[in-house]
Amino acid sequence: VVVGSIGVGDLGRRHHLNNKLLVNPRIQVAAVCDVDRNHRDLAANDVLTKSGKMPGVYKDFRDLCDRKDIDAVWVVTPDHWHALISIYAMESGKDVYCEKPLTHNIHEAVTLIKAVRKNNRILQTGSQQRSSKEFRVACELVRNGVIGKVERITISIGDPAKPNAYPEEPKPE
């Protein structure tokens, strides 16, 4: 499968590009895209180093999606771009893997579903822990009563986020 990776910042590059796409012999990364030049350059170098081939390098996701030789795109951008990029990619004939949250509201979700059906595309969204073997087994144990009757569930989402203490950085080009 020939893939274009859109959004190659920290998570997009470290986790997805390097640990999912570039290690899969069935995938050829043909292009990377990010609005940040540093992210683009680092990702392109990773692809070149690991595959021996220099990928196409794009600032605008539309230019990547317009390539006819790309089968699918991997979308790991900031959340508010997910639906827009995924819809454009499917309208361009690409299958899509998109990180969560897939959409921000019901309107985006309905529009995305229509794009999948209209363009006969595959769309997958990330749900890492819910797909991992140990989580599936835990769910099966609970559902099948192996652990007994569940009477109470307690959750914690952690403390509130700390204020941003990082110094301001210059705005990228």
Coordinates of N, CA and C in Angstrom, one line a residue:
V1 N 0.9 -1.2 0.0 CA 0.0 0.0 0.0 C 0.9 1.2 0.0
V2 N 0.6 2.1 -0.9 CA 1.4 3.4 -1.0 C 0.7 4.4 -0.2
V3 N 1.4 5.0 0.8 CA 0.8 5.9 1.8 C 1.4 7.2 1.8
G4 N 0.6 8.2 2.2 CA 1.1 9.6 2.5 C 0.8 9.9 3.9
S5 N 1.7 10.4 4.7 CA 1.5 10.7 6.1 C 1.3 12.2 6.3
I6 N 0.1 12.5 6.7 CA -0.2 13.9 6.9 C -0.2 14.3 8.4
G7 N 0.7 15.2 8.8 CA 0.8 15.5 10.2 C 1.9 14.6 10.8
V8 N 3.2 15.1 10.7 CA 4.3 14.3 11.1 C 5.1 15.1 12.2
G9 N 4.3 15.7 13.2 CA 4.9 16.2 14.4 C 5.2 15.1 15.3
D10 N 5.2 15.4 16.6 CA 5.7 14.4 17.6 C 5.0 13.1 17.5
L11 N 3.6 13.0 17.7 CA 2.9 11.7 17.6 C 2.9 11.2 16.2
G12 N 2.7 12.0 15.2 CA 2.7 11.5 13.8 C 4.0 11.0 13.3
R13 N 5.1 11.5 13.8 CA 6.4 11.0 13.4 C 6.9 9.9 14.3
R14 N 6.9 10.1 15.6 CA 7.5 9.2 16.5 C 6.7 7.9 16.5
H15 N 5.4 8.0 16.8 CA 4.6 6.8 17.0 C 4.1 6.2 15.6
H16 N 3.5 7.0 14.8 CA 2.9 6.5 13.6 C 3.9 6.2 12.5
L17 N 4.6 7.2 12.0 CA 5.5 7.1 10.9 C 6.6 6.1 11.2
N18 N 7.3 6.2 12.3 CA 8.4 5.4 12.6 C 8.1 4.0 13.2
N19 N 7.0 3.9 13.9 CA 6.7 2.7 14.6 C 5.6 1.9 14.0
K20 N 4.9 2.4 13.0 CA 3.8 1.7 12.3 C 4.0 1.6 10.8
L21 N 4.2 2.7 10.2 CA 4.3 2.7 8.7 C 5.7 2.2 8.2
L22 N 6.8 2.8 8.7 CA 8.1 2.5 8.1 C 8.6 1.1 8.5
V23 N 8.0 0.4 9.5 CA 8.4 -0.9 9.9 C 7.5 -2.0 9.2
N24 N 6.5 -1.6 8.5 CA 5.6 -2.6 7.8 C 6.1 -2.8 6.4
P25 N 6.6 -4.0 6.0 CA 7.1 -4.2 4.7 C 6.0 -4.1 3.6
R26 N 4.7 -4.1 4.0 CA 3.6 -4.0 3.0 C 3.3 -2.5 2.7
I27 N 4.0 -1.6 3.4 CA 3.7 -0.2 3.2 C 4.9 0.5 2.6
Q28 N 4.6 1.4 1.6 CA 5.6 2.3 1.1 C 5.2 3.7 1.4
V29 N 6.0 4.4 2.2 CA 5.6 5.8 2.5 C 6.2 6.7 1.3
A30 N 5.3 7.2 0.5 CA 5.6 8.0 -0.7 C 5.7 9.5 -0.4
A31 N 5.0 9.9 0.7 CA 4.9 11.4 0.9 C 4.7 11.7 2.4
V32 N 5.2 12.8 2.8 CA 5.0 13.3 4.1 C 4.5 14.8 4.0
C33 N 3.7 15.2 5.0 CA 3.1 16.5 4.9 C 3.0 17.1 6.3
D34 N 3.4 18.3 6.4 CA 3.2 19.1 7.7 C 3.3 20.5 7.4
V35 N 2.6 21.4 8.1 CA 2.8 22.8 7.9 C 4.1 23.3 8.5
D36 N 4.7 22.6 9.4 CA 5.9 23.0 10.0 C 7.1 22.3 9.2
R37 N 8.0 23.2 8.7 CA 9.1 22.7 7.9 C 10.0 21.8 8.6
N38 N 10.2 22.0 9.9 CA 11.1 21.2 10.7 C 10.5 19.8 10.8
H39 N 9.2 19.7 11.0 CA 8.5 18.4 11.1 C 8.7 17.7 9.7
R40 N 8.4 18.4 8.6 CA 8.5 17.8 7.3 C 9.9 17.2 7.0
D41 N 10.9 18.1 7.3 CA 12.3 17.7 7.0 C 12.7 16.4 7.8
L42 N 12.4 16.4 9.1 CA 12.7 15.3 10.0 C 12.0 14.0 9.5
A43 N 10.8 14.1 9.1 CA 10.0 13.0 8.7 C 10.6 12.5 7.3
A44 N 10.8 13.4 6.4 CA 11.4 13.0 5.1 C 12.7 12.3 5.3
N45 N 13.6 12.7 6.2 CA 14.8 12.1 6.5 C 14.6 10.7 7.1
D46 N 13.6 10.5 8.0 CA 13.3 9.2 8.5 C 13.0 8.2 7.4
V47 N 12.1 8.7 6.5 CA 11.7 7.8 5.4 C 12.9 7.5 4.5
L48 N 13.7 8.5 4.2 CA 14.9 8.2 3.3 C 15.9 7.3 4.0
T49 N 16.1 7.5 5.3 CA 17.0 6.6 6.1 C 16.5 5.2 6.1
K50 N 15.2 5.0 6.4 CA 14.7 3.6 6.6 C 14.3 2.9 5.3
S51 N 14.0 3.7 4.3 CA 13.5 3.0 3.0 C 14.5 3.2 1.9
G52 N 15.4 4.1 2.0 CA 16.3 4.4 0.9 C 15.7 5.2 -0.2
K53 N 14.5 5.7 0.0 CA 13.8 6.5 -1.0 C 13.3 7.8 -0.4
M54 N 13.6 8.9 -1.1 CA 13.1 10.2 -0.6 C 11.7 10.4 -1.0
P55 N 10.8 10.7 0.1 CA 9.4 10.8 -0.2 C 9.1 12.2 -0.8
G56 N 7.9 12.4 -1.3 CA 7.5 13.7 -1.7 C 7.3 14.5 -0.4
V57 N 7.5 15.7 -0.3 CA 7.4 16.5 0.9 C 6.5 17.7 0.6
Y58 N 5.4 17.8 1.5 CA 4.4 18.8 1.2 C 4.0 19.6 2.4
K59 N 3.7 20.8 2.2 CA 3.2 21.7 3.2 C 1.7 21.7 3.3
D60 N 1.0 21.5 2.1 CA -0.4 21.5 2.0 C -0.9 20.1 1.7
F61 N -1.8 19.6 2.6 CA -2.4 18.3 2.5 C -3.0 18.0 1.2
R62 N -3.6 19.1 0.6 CA -4.3 18.9 -0.7 C -3.4 18.5 -1.8
D63 N -2.2 19.0 -1.8 CA -1.2 18.6 -2.8 C -0.8 17.2 -2.7
L64 N -0.6 16.7 -1.5 CA -0.4 15.3 -1.3 C -1.5 14.4 -1.7
C65 N -2.8 14.8 -1.3 CA -4.0 14.0 -1.7 C -4.2 14.0 -3.2
D66 N -3.8 15.0 -3.9 CA -4.0 15.0 -5.3 C -3.1 14.1 -6.1
R67 N -2.1 13.5 -5.5 CA -1.2 12.5 -6.2 C -2.0 11.3 -6.5
K68 N -1.9 10.8 -7.7 CA -2.7 9.6 -8.1 C -2.0 8.3 -7.7
D69 N -0.7 8.4 -7.3 CA 0.0 7.1 -7.0 C -0.2 6.8 -5.5
I70 N -0.9 7.6 -4.7 CA -1.0 7.3 -3.3 C -2.4 6.6 -3.1
D71 N -2.3 5.4 -2.4 CA -3.6 4.7 -2.1 C -4.3 5.1 -0.9
A72 N -3.5 5.5 0.1 CA -4.1 5.9 1.4 C -3.3 6.9 2.1
V73 N -4.0 7.6 3.0 CA -3.3 8.6 3.8 C -3.5 8.3 5.3
W74 N -2.5 8.8 6.1 CA -2.5 8.6 7.5 C -2.6 10.0 8.1
V75 N -3.7 10.3 8.8 CA -3.9 11.7 9.3 C -3.7 11.8 10.8
V76 N -2.6 12.5 11.2 CA -2.3 12.6 12.6 C -2.0 14.1 12.8
T77 N -2.9 14.9 12.5 CA -2.9 16.4 12.6 C -3.5 16.8 13.9
P78 N -3.5 18.1 14.3 CA -4.3 18.6 15.4 C -5.8 18.3 15.1
D79 N -6.5 18.0 16.2 CA -7.9 17.5 16.1 C -8.8 18.2 15.1
H80 N -8.8 19.5 15.1 CA -9.7 20.3 14.3 C -9.6 20.1 12.8
W81 N -8.5 19.5 12.4 CA -8.3 19.3 11.0 C -8.7 17.9 10.5
H82 N -9.0 17.0 11.4 CA -9.3 15.6 11.1 C -10.4 15.4 10.0
A83 N -11.5 15.9 10.3 CA -12.7 15.7 9.4 C -12.4 16.3 8.0
L84 N -11.9 17.5 8.0 CA -11.7 18.2 6.7 C -10.7 17.4 5.8
I85 N -9.6 17.1 6.4 CA -8.5 16.4 5.7 C -9.0 15.0 5.2
S86 N -9.7 14.3 6.1 CA -10.2 12.9 5.8 C -11.2 13.0 4.6
I87 N -12.1 13.9 4.7 CA -13.1 14.1 3.6 C -12.4 14.4 2.3
Y88 N -11.5 15.4 2.3 CA -10.8 15.7 1.1 C -10.0 14.5 0.5
A89 N -9.4 13.8 1.4 CA -8.6 12.6 1.0 C -9.5 11.6 0.3
M90 N -10.7 11.3 0.9 CA -11.6 10.3 0.3 C -12.2 10.8 -1.0
E91 N -12.4 12.1 -1.1 CA -12.9 12.7 -2.4 C -11.8 12.6 -3.5
S92 N -10.5 12.5 -3.0 CA -9.4 12.3 -3.9 C -9.1 10.9 -4.2
G93 N -9.9 10.0 -3.7 CA -9.8 8.5 -4.0 C -8.9 7.8 -3.0
K94 N -8.6 8.4 -1.9 CA -7.8 7.7 -0.9 C -8.5 7.0 0.2
D95 N -8.0 5.9 0.7 CA -8.5 5.4 2.0 C -7.8 6.1 3.1
V96 N -8.4 6.1 4.3 CA -7.9 7.0 5.3 C -7.8 6.3 6.7
Y97 N -6.7 6.5 7.3 CA -6.6 6.2 8.8 C -6.5 7.5 9.4
C98 N -7.3 7.8 10.5 CA -7.3 9.1 11.1 C -7.3 8.9 12.6
E99 N -6.4 9.6 13.3 CA -6.4 9.6 14.7 C -7.7 10.1 15.4
K100 N -7.8 9.8 16.6 CA -9.0 10.2 17.4 C -8.7 11.6 17.9
P101 N -9.7 12.4 18.2 CA -11.1 12.2 17.9 C -11.3 12.4 16.4
L102 N -12.1 11.6 15.8 CA -12.3 11.6 14.4 C -13.0 12.9 14.0
T103 N -14.0 13.3 14.7 CA -14.8 14.5 14.5 C -15.0 15.3 15.8
H104 N -15.5 16.5 15.6 CA -15.8 17.4 16.8 C -17.3 17.5 17.0
N105 N -18.1 17.1 16.1 CA -19.5 17.3 16.3 C -20.3 16.4 15.4
I106 N -21.6 16.3 15.5 CA -22.4 15.4 14.8 C -22.4 15.7 13.3
H107 N -22.4 17.0 13.0 CA -22.4 17.5 11.6 C -21.2 16.9 10.9
E108 N -20.0 17.1 11.5 CA -18.8 16.6 10.8 C -18.9 15.0 10.7
A109 N -19.4 14.4 11.7 CA -19.5 12.9 11.6 C -20.4 12.4 10.5
V110 N -21.6 13.1 10.4 CA -22.5 12.7 9.3 C -21.9 13.0 7.9
T111 N -21.2 14.2 7.8 CA -20.6 14.5 6.5 C -19.5 13.5 6.2
L112 N -18.7 13.1 7.2 CA -17.7 12.1 7.0 C -18.3 10.7 6.5
I113 N -19.4 10.3 7.2 CA -20.0 9.1 6.8 C -20.5 9.1 5.3
K114 N -21.1 10.3 4.9 CA -21.5 10.5 3.6 C -20.3 10.4 2.6
A115 N -19.2 11.0 3.0 CA -18.0 10.9 2.1 C -17.5 9.5 1.9
V116 N -17.5 8.7 3.0 CA -17.1 7.3 2.9 C -18.0 6.5 1.9
R117 N -19.3 6.7 2.1 CA -20.2 6.0 1.2 C -20.2 6.5 -0.2
K118 N -20.2 7.8 -0.4 CA -20.2 8.3 -1.8 C -19.0 7.9 -2.6
N119 N -17.8 7.9 -1.9 CA -16.6 7.6 -2.6 C -16.1 6.2 -2.4
N120 N -16.9 5.4 -1.8 CA -16.6 3.9 -1.6 C -15.2 3.7 -1.0
R121 N -14.9 4.4 0.1 CA -13.6 4.4 0.7 C -13.6 3.7 2.0
I122 N -12.4 3.3 2.5 CA -12.2 2.7 3.8 C -11.8 3.9 4.7
L123 N -12.4 3.9 5.9 CA -12.0 4.9 6.9 C -11.8 4.2 8.2
Q124 N -10.7 4.3 8.8 CA -10.4 3.7 10.1 C -9.9 4.8 11.1
T125 N -10.4 4.8 12.3 CA -10.0 5.8 13.3 C -9.2 5.0 14.4
G126 N -8.2 5.7 15.0 CA -7.4 5.1 16.0 C -8.1 4.9 17.3
S127 N -7.9 3.8 17.9 CA -8.5 3.5 19.3 C -7.5 2.5 19.9
Q128 N -6.3 2.9 20.0 CA -5.2 2.0 20.3 C -5.5 1.0 21.5
Q129 N -5.8 1.5 22.6 CA -6.0 0.6 23.8 C -7.2 -0.3 23.6
R130 N -8.2 0.2 22.9 CA -9.4 -0.6 22.7 C -9.2 -1.7 21.7
S131 N -8.1 -1.7 21.0 CA -7.8 -2.7 20.0 C -6.7 -3.7 20.4
S132 N -6.0 -3.3 21.5 CA -4.9 -4.1 21.9 C -5.4 -5.4 22.6
K133 N -4.7 -6.5 22.4 CA -5.1 -7.8 22.9 C -5.5 -7.8 24.3
E134 N -4.7 -7.2 25.2 CA -5.0 -7.3 26.6 C -6.3 -6.6 27.0
F135 N -6.6 -5.6 26.3 CA -7.9 -4.9 26.6 C -9.1 -5.7 26.0
R136 N -8.9 -6.3 24.9 CA -10.0 -7.1 24.3 C -10.2 -8.3 25.3
V137 N -9.2 -9.0 25.8 CA -9.3 -10.1 26.7 C -10.0 -9.6 28.0
A138 N -9.6 -8.5 28.5 CA -10.3 -8.0 29.7 C -11.8 -7.8 29.5
C139 N -12.1 -7.2 28.4 CA -13.5 -7.0 28.1 C -14.3 -8.3 28.0
E140 N -13.7 -9.3 27.3 CA -14.3 -10.6 27.2 C -14.5 -11.3 28.6
L141 N -13.5 -11.1 29.5 CA -13.6 -11.7 30.8 C -14.8 -11.1 31.6
V142 N -14.9 -9.8 31.5 CA -16.0 -9.1 32.1 C -17.4 -9.5 31.5
R143 N -17.5 -9.4 30.2 CA -18.7 -9.7 29.5 C -19.2 -11.1 29.7
N144 N -18.3 -12.1 29.9 CA -18.6 -13.5 30.0 C -18.7 -13.9 31.5
G145 N -18.6 -12.9 32.4 CA -18.9 -13.2 33.8 C -17.7 -13.9 34.5
V146 N -16.6 -14.0 33.9 CA -15.5 -14.8 34.4 C -15.0 -14.2 35.7
I147 N -15.0 -12.9 35.9 CA -14.6 -12.2 37.1 C -15.7 -12.1 38.1
G148 N -16.8 -12.6 37.8 CA -18.0 -12.5 38.7 C -18.8 -11.3 38.3
K149 N -19.8 -11.0 39.1 CA -20.8 -9.9 38.8 C -20.1 -8.5 39.1
V150 N -20.1 -7.7 38.1 CA -19.5 -6.3 38.3 C -20.6 -5.5 39.1
E151 N -20.2 -5.0 40.2 CA -21.2 -4.3 41.0 C -20.8 -2.8 41.1
R152 N -19.6 -2.5 40.9 CA -19.2 -1.1 41.0 C -17.9 -0.8 40.1
I153 N -17.9 0.3 39.4 CA -16.8 0.7 38.6 C -16.3 2.1 39.1
T154 N -15.1 2.2 39.3 CA -14.5 3.5 39.8 C -13.4 3.9 38.7
I155 N -13.5 5.1 38.3 CA -12.5 5.6 37.3 C -11.8 6.8 37.8
S156 N -10.7 7.1 37.2 CA -10.0 8.4 37.5 C -9.4 8.9 36.2
I157 N -9.5 10.1 36.0 CA -9.0 10.7 34.8 C -7.8 11.6 35.1
G158 N -7.3 11.5 36.3 CA -6.1 12.3 36.7 C -6.4 13.7 37.1
D159 N -5.3 14.3 37.6 CA -5.4 15.7 38.0 C -5.6 16.6 36.8
P160 N -6.1 17.9 37.1 CA -6.2 18.8 35.9 C -4.8 19.1 35.3
A161 N -4.8 19.4 34.1 CA -3.6 19.8 33.4 C -2.9 20.9 34.1
K162 N -1.6 20.9 34.1 CA -0.8 22.0 34.6 C -0.7 23.1 33.6
P163 N -0.7 24.4 34.1 CA -0.6 25.5 33.1 C 0.7 25.3 32.3
N164 N 0.7 25.8 31.1 CA 1.8 25.8 30.2 C 2.9 26.6 30.7
A165 N 4.1 26.0 31.1 CA 5.2 26.8 31.6 C 6.3 26.9 30.6
Y166 N 6.1 26.5 29.4 CA 7.1 26.6 28.4 C 7.3 28.0 27.9
P167 N 8.5 28.4 27.6 CA 8.7 29.8 27.0 C 8.1 29.9 25.6
E168 N 7.6 31.0 25.3 CA 7.1 31.3 23.9 C 8.1 31.0 22.9
E169 N 7.7 30.3 21.8 CA 8.6 30.0 20.7 C 8.3 30.9 19.6
P170 N 9.3 31.2 18.7 CA 9.0 32.0 17.5 C 8.0 31.2 16.6
K171 N 7.2 32.0 15.9 CA 6.2 31.4 15.0 C 6.9 30.9 13.8
P172 N 6.6 29.6 13.4 CA 7.3 29.0 12.2 C 6.8 29.8 11.0
E173 N 7.5 29.6 9.9 CA 7.1 30.3 8.6 C 5.8 29.7 8.2

